[in-house]
Amino acid sequence: MTLTAGDFEYVRALVRKDSAIELDSTQGYLVDSRLSGLARELGMPSLTALFEKLRAPGSADLMRRVVERMTTNETSFFRDPHYYDALRTIVLPNLVAARQRERKLSIWSAAASSGQEIYSIAMTVDEVRPPLDGWYVRLLATDLCESMLARCRDGKYRQLEVARGLGAPQLVKFFERDGADWQLKKRLRDMVEFKVMNLAEPWPPVASMDLIFLRNVLIYFSVETKKKILANVRQVLRPDGWLVLGSTESTFGIDDRFERHEIAKAIFYRPKP
């Protein structure tokens, strides 16, 4: 299947309008690959047929599926493991000590995709659970795509997916076999609350958070959208809470009201006093 320049610009404008994500002019190959796959799933003979239907009246559902396909990002369990090492050994114990009086802990995965990040967080929380017995622990997972959140809720992963980042002891402790797939145990799935949310639009009310994972998200937005998102983060992140960005991302030059901290070889951000 071959993508025309006009079709690429059409998708680029559609994705920008619905998600504020900016597709780079060099990403035609990505649009071609992902939408060719969607066309095949829908039984369409070509990308031309898909775009004809996309431009026709009454195509809102197809538009939504195109945007979801283009905004679904690569993920894996315990991606960049030094972040989870820092979370387990330093960040979570320090937050637990700071919250002894209220006995509440809130953690947000703001671009949950297919769930590997929020469930990696849940497994890490479970590993430090004894001090959290009797606490209210809230894990929130949000994403633009309802289909991705449906996958999150299901908590079922293929062999190839669990092989990326999970060891045998973790599989035995946290998963159960389901035919050729692996099903996350119910007690882990029940730890997580799921909500659809577009980070680039005005935010609905969000409870105060102790830890926000916003990894590998800002790179897709314009500078102005990044500024708006980080300003919103500062409104919901507690003064002694932590923000986690992707390894290639930074608040530098975008929002100078965050401090950068290196914790166990991982970079975290905290609002300036």
PDB file of C-alpha atoms in Angstrom:
ATOM      1  CA  MET A   1       0.000   0.000   0.000  1.00  0.00           C
ATOM      2  CA  THR A   2       1.252   3.474  -0.890  1.00  0.00           C
ATOM      3  CA  LEU A   3       0.491   6.726   0.915  1.00  0.00           C
ATOM      4  CA  THR A   4       0.105   9.869  -1.180  1.00  0.00           C
ATOM      5  CA  ALA A   5       1.369  13.279  -0.039  1.00  0.00           C
ATOM      6  CA  GLY A   6      -2.218  14.532   0.121  1.00  0.00           C
ATOM      7  CA  ASP A   7      -3.321  11.614   2.282  1.00  0.00           C
ATOM      8  CA  PHE A   8      -0.400  12.174   4.655  1.00  0.00           C
ATOM      9  CA  GLU A   9      -1.284  15.843   5.097  1.00  0.00           C
ATOM     10  CA  TYR A  10      -4.927  14.888   5.685  1.00  0.00           C
ATOM     11  CA  VAL A  11      -3.976  12.467   8.467  1.00  0.00           C
ATOM     12  CA  ARG A  12      -1.466  14.926   9.875  1.00  0.00           C
ATOM     13  CA  ALA A  13      -4.185  17.611  10.179  1.00  0.00           C
ATOM     14  CA  LEU A  14      -6.697  15.124  11.607  1.00  0.00           C
ATOM     15  CA  VAL A  15      -4.294  13.910  14.304  1.00  0.00           C
ATOM     16  CA  ARG A  16      -3.274  17.474  15.171  1.00  0.00           C
ATOM     17  CA  LYS A  17      -6.921  18.557  15.489  1.00  0.00           C
ATOM     18  CA  ASP A  18      -8.059  15.602  17.631  1.00  0.00           C
ATOM     19  CA  SER A  19      -4.977  15.010  19.800  1.00  0.00           C
ATOM     20  CA  ALA A  20      -2.618  18.011  19.363  1.00  0.00           C
ATOM     21  CA  ILE A  21       0.081  15.513  18.437  1.00  0.00           C
ATOM     22  CA  GLU A  22       2.420  16.774  15.720  1.00  0.00           C
ATOM     23  CA  LEU A  23       3.421  14.204  13.100  1.00  0.00           C
ATOM     24  CA  ASP A  24       6.817  15.009  11.667  1.00  0.00           C
ATOM     25  CA  SER A  25       7.049  15.502   7.897  1.00  0.00           C
ATOM     26  CA  THR A  26       9.407  12.505   7.770  1.00  0.00           C
ATOM     27  CA  GLN A  27       6.848  10.134   9.343  1.00  0.00           C
ATOM     28  CA  GLY A  28       5.001   9.175   6.197  1.00  0.00           C
ATOM     29  CA  TYR A  29       6.358   5.641   6.559  1.00  0.00           C
ATOM     30  CA  LEU A  30       4.717   5.383  10.004  1.00  0.00           C
ATOM     31  CA  VAL A  31       1.344   6.554   8.702  1.00  0.00           C
ATOM     32  CA  ASP A  32       1.616   4.142   5.757  1.00  0.00           C
ATOM     33  CA  SER A  33       2.512   1.195   7.997  1.00  0.00           C
ATOM     34  CA  ARG A  34      -0.114   1.769  10.677  1.00  0.00           C
ATOM     35  CA  LEU A  35      -2.989   2.678   8.393  1.00  0.00           C
ATOM     36  CA  SER A  36      -2.186  -0.124   5.955  1.00  0.00           C
ATOM     37  CA  GLY A  37      -2.620  -2.474   8.899  1.00  0.00           C
ATOM     38  CA  LEU A  38      -5.922  -0.807   9.798  1.00  0.00           C
ATOM     39  CA  ALA A  39      -7.146  -1.076   6.188  1.00  0.00           C
ATOM     40  CA  ARG A  40      -6.398  -4.806   6.174  1.00  0.00           C
ATOM     41  CA  GLU A  41      -8.197  -5.287   9.500  1.00  0.00           C
ATOM     42  CA  LEU A  42     -11.252  -3.537   8.048  1.00  0.00           C
ATOM     43  CA  GLY A  43     -11.178  -5.658   4.866  1.00  0.00           C
ATOM     44  CA  MET A  44     -10.339  -2.735   2.605  1.00  0.00           C
ATOM     45  CA  PRO A  45      -8.309  -3.451  -0.557  1.00  0.00           C
ATOM     46  CA  SER A  46      -6.072  -0.379  -0.350  1.00  0.00           C
ATOM     47  CA  LEU A  47      -5.165   2.798   1.491  1.00  0.00           C
ATOM     48  CA  THR A  48      -7.002   4.661  -1.264  1.00  0.00           C
ATOM     49  CA  ALA A  49     -10.225   2.905  -0.244  1.00  0.00           C
ATOM     50  CA  LEU A  50      -9.617   3.758   3.414  1.00  0.00           C
ATOM     51  CA  PHE A  51      -9.082   7.448   2.637  1.00  0.00           C
ATOM     52  CA  GLU A  52     -12.142   7.556   0.400  1.00  0.00           C
ATOM     53  CA  LYS A  53     -14.233   6.276   3.286  1.00  0.00           C
ATOM     54  CA  LEU A  54     -12.424   8.555   5.749  1.00  0.00           C
ATOM     55  CA  ARG A  55     -13.337  11.649   3.709  1.00  0.00           C
ATOM     56  CA  ALA A  56     -16.962  10.570   3.197  1.00  0.00           C
ATOM     57  CA  PRO A  57     -19.862  11.781   5.395  1.00  0.00           C
ATOM     58  CA  GLY A  58     -20.554   9.690   8.479  1.00  0.00           C
ATOM     59  CA  SER A  59     -16.925   8.660   9.024  1.00  0.00           C
ATOM     60  CA  ALA A  60     -16.587   9.790  12.653  1.00  0.00           C
ATOM     61  CA  ASP A  61     -15.938   6.264  13.944  1.00  0.00           C
ATOM     62  CA  LEU A  62     -13.265   5.630  11.315  1.00  0.00           C
ATOM     63  CA  MET A  63     -11.655   8.991  12.123  1.00  0.00           C
ATOM     64  CA  ARG A  64     -11.479   7.971  15.770  1.00  0.00           C
ATOM     65  CA  ARG A  65      -9.851   4.655  14.857  1.00  0.00           C
ATOM     66  CA  VAL A  66      -7.308   6.394  12.611  1.00  0.00           C
ATOM     67  CA  VAL A  67      -6.341   8.838  15.377  1.00  0.00           C
ATOM     68  CA  GLU A  68      -6.085   6.010  17.903  1.00  0.00           C
ATOM     69  CA  ARG A  69      -3.888   3.996  15.550  1.00  0.00           C
ATOM     70  CA  MET A  70      -1.574   6.955  14.989  1.00  0.00           C
ATOM     71  CA  THR A  71      -1.299   7.926  18.673  1.00  0.00           C
ATOM     72  CA  THR A  72      -0.594   4.442  20.044  1.00  0.00           C
ATOM     73  CA  ASN A  73       3.017   4.398  21.222  1.00  0.00           C
ATOM     74  CA  GLU A  74       5.602   1.690  21.788  1.00  0.00           C
ATOM     75  CA  THR A  75       5.780   0.414  25.362  1.00  0.00           C
ATOM     76  CA  SER A  76       7.058  -2.509  27.419  1.00  0.00           C
ATOM     77  CA  PHE A  77       7.131  -3.735  31.001  1.00  0.00           C
ATOM     78  CA  PHE A  78       9.720  -1.986  33.230  1.00  0.00           C
ATOM     79  CA  ARG A  79      10.932   0.143  30.337  1.00  0.00           C
ATOM     80  CA  ASP A  80      14.187   1.839  31.431  1.00  0.00           C
ATOM     81  CA  PRO A  81      14.487  -0.333  34.562  1.00  0.00           C
ATOM     82  CA  HIS A  82      16.611   2.158  36.524  1.00  0.00           C
ATOM     83  CA  TYR A  83      13.449   4.258  37.006  1.00  0.00           C
ATOM     84  CA  TYR A  84      11.724   1.343  38.709  1.00  0.00           C
ATOM     85  CA  ASP A  85      14.843   0.578  40.767  1.00  0.00           C
ATOM     86  CA  ALA A  86      14.759   4.184  42.008  1.00  0.00           C
ATOM     87  CA  LEU A  87      11.025   3.921  42.641  1.00  0.00           C
ATOM     88  CA  ARG A  88      11.369   0.721  44.674  1.00  0.00           C
ATOM     89  CA  THR A  89      14.464   1.596  46.700  1.00  0.00           C
ATOM     90  CA  ILE A  90      14.224   5.359  47.285  1.00  0.00           C
ATOM     91  CA  VAL A  91      11.197   7.229  45.923  1.00  0.00           C
ATOM     92  CA  LEU A  92       8.396   5.039  47.278  1.00  0.00           C
ATOM     93  CA  PRO A  93      10.002   4.488  50.725  1.00  0.00           C
ATOM     94  CA  ASN A  94      10.487   8.256  51.081  1.00  0.00           C
ATOM     95  CA  LEU A  95       6.904   8.976  50.043  1.00  0.00           C
ATOM     96  CA  VAL A  96       5.629   6.333  52.460  1.00  0.00           C
ATOM     97  CA  ALA A  97       7.589   7.986  55.277  1.00  0.00           C
ATOM     98  CA  ALA A  98       6.216  11.420  54.329  1.00  0.00           C
ATOM     99  CA  ARG A  99       2.599  10.196  54.187  1.00  0.00           C
ATOM    100  CA  GLN A 100       2.504   8.271  57.475  1.00  0.00           C
ATOM    101  CA  ARG A 101      -0.091  10.564  59.001  1.00  0.00           C
ATOM    102  CA  GLU A 102      -2.610  10.514  56.122  1.00  0.00           C
ATOM    103  CA  ARG A 103      -1.810   6.985  54.887  1.00  0.00           C
ATOM    104  CA  LYS A 104      -2.691   7.774  51.274  1.00  0.00           C
ATOM    105  CA  LEU A 105      -0.643   7.444  48.104  1.00  0.00           C
ATOM    106  CA  SER A 106      -1.687   8.481  44.568  1.00  0.00           C
ATOM    107  CA  ILE A 107       0.249   7.610  41.402  1.00  0.00           C
ATOM    108  CA  TRP A 108      -0.752   8.487  37.832  1.00  0.00           C
ATOM    109  CA  SER A 109       0.350   6.988  34.518  1.00  0.00           C
ATOM    110  CA  ALA A 110      -0.812   9.784  32.219  1.00  0.00           C
ATOM    111  CA  ALA A 111      -0.339   8.013  28.867  1.00  0.00           C
ATOM    112  CA  ALA A 112      -1.057   4.419  29.753  1.00  0.00           C
ATOM    113  CA  SER A 113      -1.124   2.946  26.226  1.00  0.00           C
ATOM    114  CA  SER A 114      -1.647  -0.839  26.539  1.00  0.00           C
ATOM    115  CA  GLY A 115      -0.933  -0.881  30.277  1.00  0.00           C
ATOM    116  CA  GLN A 116       2.624  -2.098  30.709  1.00  0.00           C
ATOM    117  CA  GLU A 117       3.692   1.075  32.534  1.00  0.00           C
ATOM    118  CA  ILE A 118       0.868   1.264  35.073  1.00  0.00           C
ATOM    119  CA  TYR A 119       1.142  -2.468  35.790  1.00  0.00           C
ATOM    120  CA  SER A 120       4.922  -2.174  36.202  1.00  0.00           C
ATOM    121  CA  ILE A 121       4.157   0.527  38.780  1.00  0.00           C
ATOM    122  CA  ALA A 122       1.553  -1.725  40.418  1.00  0.00           C
ATOM    123  CA  MET A 123       4.054  -4.591  40.662  1.00  0.00           C
ATOM    124  CA  THR A 124       6.633  -2.244  42.176  1.00  0.00           C
ATOM    125  CA  VAL A 125       4.115  -0.963  44.721  1.00  0.00           C
ATOM    126  CA  ASP A 126       3.199  -4.554  45.555  1.00  0.00           C
ATOM    127  CA  GLU A 127       6.852  -5.368  46.216  1.00  0.00           C
ATOM    128  CA  VAL A 128       7.044  -2.638  48.868  1.00  0.00           C
ATOM    129  CA  ARG A 129       3.528  -3.346  50.144  1.00  0.00           C
ATOM    130  CA  PRO A 130       4.065  -4.384  53.816  1.00  0.00           C
ATOM    131  CA  PRO A 131       4.451  -0.746  54.959  1.00  0.00           C
ATOM    132  CA  LEU A 132       1.360   0.111  52.862  1.00  0.00           C
ATOM    133  CA  ASP A 133      -1.030  -2.365  54.513  1.00  0.00           C
ATOM    134  CA  GLY A 134      -4.144  -0.455  55.508  1.00  0.00           C
ATOM    135  CA  TRP A 135      -3.314   2.481  53.234  1.00  0.00           C
ATOM    136  CA  TYR A 136      -5.455   3.959  50.462  1.00  0.00           C
ATOM    137  CA  VAL A 137      -3.306   3.461  47.369  1.00  0.00           C
ATOM    138  CA  ARG A 138      -4.724   4.937  44.178  1.00  0.00           C
ATOM    139  CA  LEU A 139      -3.198   4.061  40.807  1.00  0.00           C
ATOM    140  CA  LEU A 140      -4.704   6.036  37.924  1.00  0.00           C
ATOM    141  CA  ALA A 141      -4.172   5.184  34.250  1.00  0.00           C
ATOM    142  CA  THR A 142      -5.361   7.585  31.542  1.00  0.00           C
ATOM    143  CA  ASP A 143      -5.037   7.561  27.779  1.00  0.00           C
ATOM    144  CA  LEU A 144      -6.516   9.275  24.764  1.00  0.00           C
ATOM    145  CA  CYS A 145      -7.601   5.948  23.256  1.00  0.00           C
ATOM    146  CA  GLU A 146     -10.502   3.984  24.710  1.00  0.00           C
ATOM    147  CA  SER A 147      -9.331   0.869  22.850  1.00  0.00           C
ATOM    148  CA  MET A 148      -5.972   1.038  24.645  1.00  0.00           C
ATOM    149  CA  LEU A 149      -7.681   1.442  28.019  1.00  0.00           C
ATOM    150  CA  ALA A 150      -9.808  -1.594  27.217  1.00  0.00           C
ATOM    151  CA  ARG A 151      -6.580  -3.545  26.768  1.00  0.00           C
ATOM    152  CA  CYS A 152      -5.323  -2.137  30.066  1.00  0.00           C
ATOM    153  CA  ARG A 153      -8.434  -3.245  31.903  1.00  0.00           C
ATOM    154  CA  ASP A 154      -8.205  -6.712  30.393  1.00  0.00           C
ATOM    155  CA  GLY A 155      -4.605  -7.121  31.588  1.00  0.00           C
ATOM    156  CA  LYS A 156      -3.906  -9.863  29.049  1.00  0.00           C
ATOM    157  CA  TYR A 157      -0.608  -9.991  27.155  1.00  0.00           C
ATOM    158  CA  ARG A 158       0.994 -12.140  24.502  1.00  0.00           C
ATOM    159  CA  GLN A 159       4.156 -14.138  25.127  1.00  0.00           C
ATOM    160  CA  LEU A 160       6.236 -11.653  23.153  1.00  0.00           C
ATOM    161  CA  GLU A 161       4.914  -8.784  25.282  1.00  0.00           C
ATOM    162  CA  VAL A 162       5.653 -10.375  28.655  1.00  0.00           C
ATOM    163  CA  ALA A 163       9.091 -11.446  27.416  1.00  0.00           C
ATOM    164  CA  ARG A 164       9.981  -7.768  27.052  1.00  0.00           C
ATOM    165  CA  GLY A 165      10.950  -6.633  30.544  1.00  0.00           C
ATOM    166  CA  LEU A 166       9.568  -9.400  32.761  1.00  0.00           C
ATOM    167  CA  GLY A 167      11.573 -12.186  34.354  1.00  0.00           C
ATOM    168  CA  ALA A 168      10.315 -15.665  35.218  1.00  0.00           C
ATOM    169  CA  PRO A 169       9.843 -14.846  38.960  1.00  0.00           C
ATOM    170  CA  GLN A 170       7.612 -11.872  38.077  1.00  0.00           C
ATOM    171  CA  LEU A 171       5.553 -13.964  35.661  1.00  0.00           C
ATOM    172  CA  VAL A 172       4.962 -16.583  38.337  1.00  0.00           C
ATOM    173  CA  LYS A 173       4.136 -14.018  41.031  1.00  0.00           C
ATOM    174  CA  PHE A 174       1.908 -11.641  39.082  1.00  0.00           C
ATOM    175  CA  PHE A 175       0.462 -13.550  36.088  1.00  0.00           C
ATOM    176  CA  GLU A 176      -1.565 -16.632  35.250  1.00  0.00           C
ATOM    177  CA  ARG A 177      -1.552 -18.631  32.018  1.00  0.00           C
ATOM    178  CA  ASP A 178      -4.545 -18.078  29.724  1.00  0.00           C
ATOM    179  CA  GLY A 179      -4.027 -20.359  26.737  1.00  0.00           C
ATOM    180  CA  ALA A 180      -1.095 -18.941  24.777  1.00  0.00           C
ATOM    181  CA  ASP A 181      -1.370 -15.612  26.631  1.00  0.00           C
ATOM    182  CA  TRP A 182      -0.653 -14.329  30.133  1.00  0.00           C
ATOM    183  CA  GLN A 183      -3.336 -12.775  32.338  1.00  0.00           C
ATOM    184  CA  LEU A 184      -2.350 -10.344  35.087  1.00  0.00           C
ATOM    185  CA  LYS A 185      -3.764 -11.490  38.417  1.00  0.00           C
ATOM    186  CA  LYS A 186      -6.976  -9.826  39.527  1.00  0.00           C
ATOM    187  CA  ARG A 187      -5.503  -8.255  42.659  1.00  0.00           C
ATOM    188  CA  LEU A 188      -3.103  -6.247  40.450  1.00  0.00           C
ATOM    189  CA  ARG A 189      -5.805  -5.276  37.963  1.00  0.00           C
ATOM    190  CA  ASP A 190      -8.063  -4.159  40.809  1.00  0.00           C
ATOM    191  CA  MET A 191      -5.404  -1.722  42.015  1.00  0.00           C
ATOM    192  CA  VAL A 192      -5.841   0.473  38.906  1.00  0.00           C
ATOM    193  CA  GLU A 193      -8.523   2.998  37.921  1.00  0.00           C
ATOM    194  CA  PHE A 194      -8.866   3.792  34.196  1.00  0.00           C
ATOM    195  CA  LYS A 195     -10.100   6.991  32.526  1.00  0.00           C
ATOM    196  CA  VAL A 196     -10.081   8.424  28.999  1.00  0.00           C
ATOM    197  CA  MET A 197      -8.230  11.751  28.946  1.00  0.00           C
ATOM    198  CA  ASN A 198      -6.726  13.984  26.272  1.00  0.00           C
ATOM    199  CA  LEU A 199      -3.769  15.733  27.896  1.00  0.00           C
ATOM    200  CA  ALA A 200      -3.779  18.492  25.270  1.00  0.00           C
ATOM    201  CA  GLU A 201      -7.346  19.576  26.080  1.00  0.00           C
ATOM    202  CA  PRO A 202      -8.512  21.388  29.250  1.00  0.00           C
ATOM    203  CA  TRP A 203      -8.131  18.918  32.102  1.00  0.00           C
ATOM    204  CA  PRO A 204     -11.076  17.656  34.130  1.00  0.00           C
ATOM    205  CA  PRO A 205     -10.664  17.776  37.928  1.00  0.00           C
ATOM    206  CA  VAL A 206      -7.723  15.566  38.933  1.00  0.00           C
ATOM    207  CA  ALA A 207      -6.988  14.733  42.567  1.00  0.00           C
ATOM    208  CA  SER A 208      -3.586  15.678  43.974  1.00  0.00           C
ATOM    209  CA  MET A 209      -0.854  13.249  42.936  1.00  0.00           C
ATOM    210  CA  ASP A 210       2.300  12.093  44.694  1.00  0.00           C
ATOM    211  CA  LEU A 211       3.901  10.710  41.543  1.00  0.00           C
ATOM    212  CA  ILE A 212       3.123  11.350  37.863  1.00  0.00           C
ATOM    213  CA  PHE A 213       4.560   9.287  35.022  1.00  0.00           C
ATOM    214  CA  LEU A 214       4.426  11.383  31.832  1.00  0.00           C
ATOM    215  CA  ARG A 215       6.997   9.416  29.886  1.00  0.00           C
ATOM    216  CA  ASN A 216       7.614   9.680  26.141  1.00  0.00           C
ATOM    217  CA  VAL A 217       4.604  11.939  25.649  1.00  0.00           C
ATOM    218  CA  LEU A 218       5.819  15.536  25.451  1.00  0.00           C
ATOM    219  CA  ILE A 219       8.037  14.772  22.441  1.00  0.00           C
ATOM    220  CA  TYR A 220       4.909  14.524  20.272  1.00  0.00           C
ATOM    221  CA  PHE A 221       3.548  17.988  21.107  1.00  0.00           C
ATOM    222  CA  SER A 222       4.333  21.559  20.079  1.00  0.00           C
ATOM    223  CA  VAL A 223       6.200  23.763  22.568  1.00  0.00           C
ATOM    224  CA  GLU A 224       3.013  25.649  23.456  1.00  0.00           C
ATOM    225  CA  THR A 225       1.140  22.421  24.183  1.00  0.00           C
ATOM    226  CA  LYS A 226       4.054  21.146  26.271  1.00  0.00           C
ATOM    227  CA  LYS A 227       3.910  24.335  28.355  1.00  0.00           C
ATOM    228  CA  LYS A 228       0.180  23.929  28.961  1.00  0.00           C
ATOM    229  CA  ILE A 229       0.570  20.289  29.988  1.00  0.00           C
ATOM    230  CA  LEU A 230       3.431  21.017  32.403  1.00  0.00           C
ATOM    231  CA  ALA A 231       1.477  23.932  33.911  1.00  0.00           C
ATOM    232  CA  ASN A 232      -1.407  21.524  34.528  1.00  0.00           C
ATOM    233  CA  VAL A 233       1.003  19.006  36.055  1.00  0.00           C
ATOM    234  CA  ARG A 234       2.161  21.623  38.553  1.00  0.00           C
ATOM    235  CA  GLN A 235      -1.448  22.200  39.593  1.00  0.00           C
ATOM    236  CA  VAL A 236      -2.051  18.553  40.544  1.00  0.00           C
ATOM    237  CA  LEU A 237       1.423  17.400  41.679  1.00  0.00           C
ATOM    238  CA  ARG A 238       1.989  17.786  45.420  1.00  0.00           C
ATOM    239  CA  PRO A 239       4.886  20.069  46.426  1.00  0.00           C
ATOM    240  CA  ASP A 240       7.013  17.124  47.533  1.00  0.00           C
ATOM    241  CA  GLY A 241       5.778  14.840  44.734  1.00  0.00           C
ATOM    242  CA  TRP A 242       7.701  13.682  41.690  1.00  0.00           C
ATOM    243  CA  LEU A 243       7.287  13.933  37.912  1.00  0.00           C
ATOM    244  CA  VAL A 244       8.855  11.314  35.642  1.00  0.00           C
ATOM    245  CA  LEU A 245       9.524  12.102  31.974  1.00  0.00           C
ATOM    246  CA  GLY A 246      11.029   9.986  29.216  1.00  0.00           C
ATOM    247  CA  SER A 247      14.791   9.544  29.083  1.00  0.00           C
ATOM    248  CA  THR A 248      15.054  11.961  26.108  1.00  0.00           C
ATOM    249  CA  GLU A 249      12.640  14.535  27.552  1.00  0.00           C
ATOM    250  CA  SER A 250      13.178  17.486  29.875  1.00  0.00           C
ATOM    251  CA  THR A 251      11.405  20.515  31.305  1.00  0.00           C
ATOM    252  CA  PHE A 252      14.471  22.620  30.382  1.00  0.00           C
ATOM    253  CA  GLY A 253      13.543  25.539  28.144  1.00  0.00           C
ATOM    254  CA  ILE A 254       9.836  24.751  28.496  1.00  0.00           C
ATOM    255  CA  ASP A 255       8.923  25.265  32.166  1.00  0.00           C
ATOM    256  CA  ASP A 256      11.554  26.632  34.548  1.00  0.00           C
ATOM    257  CA  ARG A 257       9.368  25.988  37.611  1.00  0.00           C
ATOM    258  CA  PHE A 258      10.620  22.418  37.977  1.00  0.00           C
ATOM    259  CA  GLU A 259      13.826  21.211  39.620  1.00  0.00           C
ATOM    260  CA  ARG A 260      15.772  18.310  38.154  1.00  0.00           C
ATOM    261  CA  HIS A 261      16.933  15.559  40.552  1.00  0.00           C
ATOM    262  CA  GLU A 262      19.026  12.482  39.828  1.00  0.00           C
ATOM    263  CA  ILE A 263      17.917   9.535  41.981  1.00  0.00           C
ATOM    264  CA  ALA A 264      19.701   6.204  41.601  1.00  0.00           C
ATOM    265  CA  LYS A 265      20.709   6.999  38.001  1.00  0.00           C
ATOM    266  CA  ALA A 266      17.169   8.081  37.079  1.00  0.00           C
ATOM    267  CA  ILE A 267      15.961  11.651  36.500  1.00  0.00           C
ATOM    268  CA  PHE A 268      12.940  12.959  38.410  1.00  0.00           C
ATOM    269  CA  TYR A 269      11.416  16.441  38.521  1.00  0.00           C
ATOM    270  CA  ARG A 270       9.846  18.312  41.426  1.00  0.00           C
ATOM    271  CA  PRO A 271       8.052  21.683  41.477  1.00  0.00           C
ATOM    272  CA  LYS A 272      10.257  24.488  42.736  1.00  0.00           C
ATOM    273  CA  PRO A 273       9.247  25.865  46.152  1.00  0.00           C
TER     274      PRO A 273
END
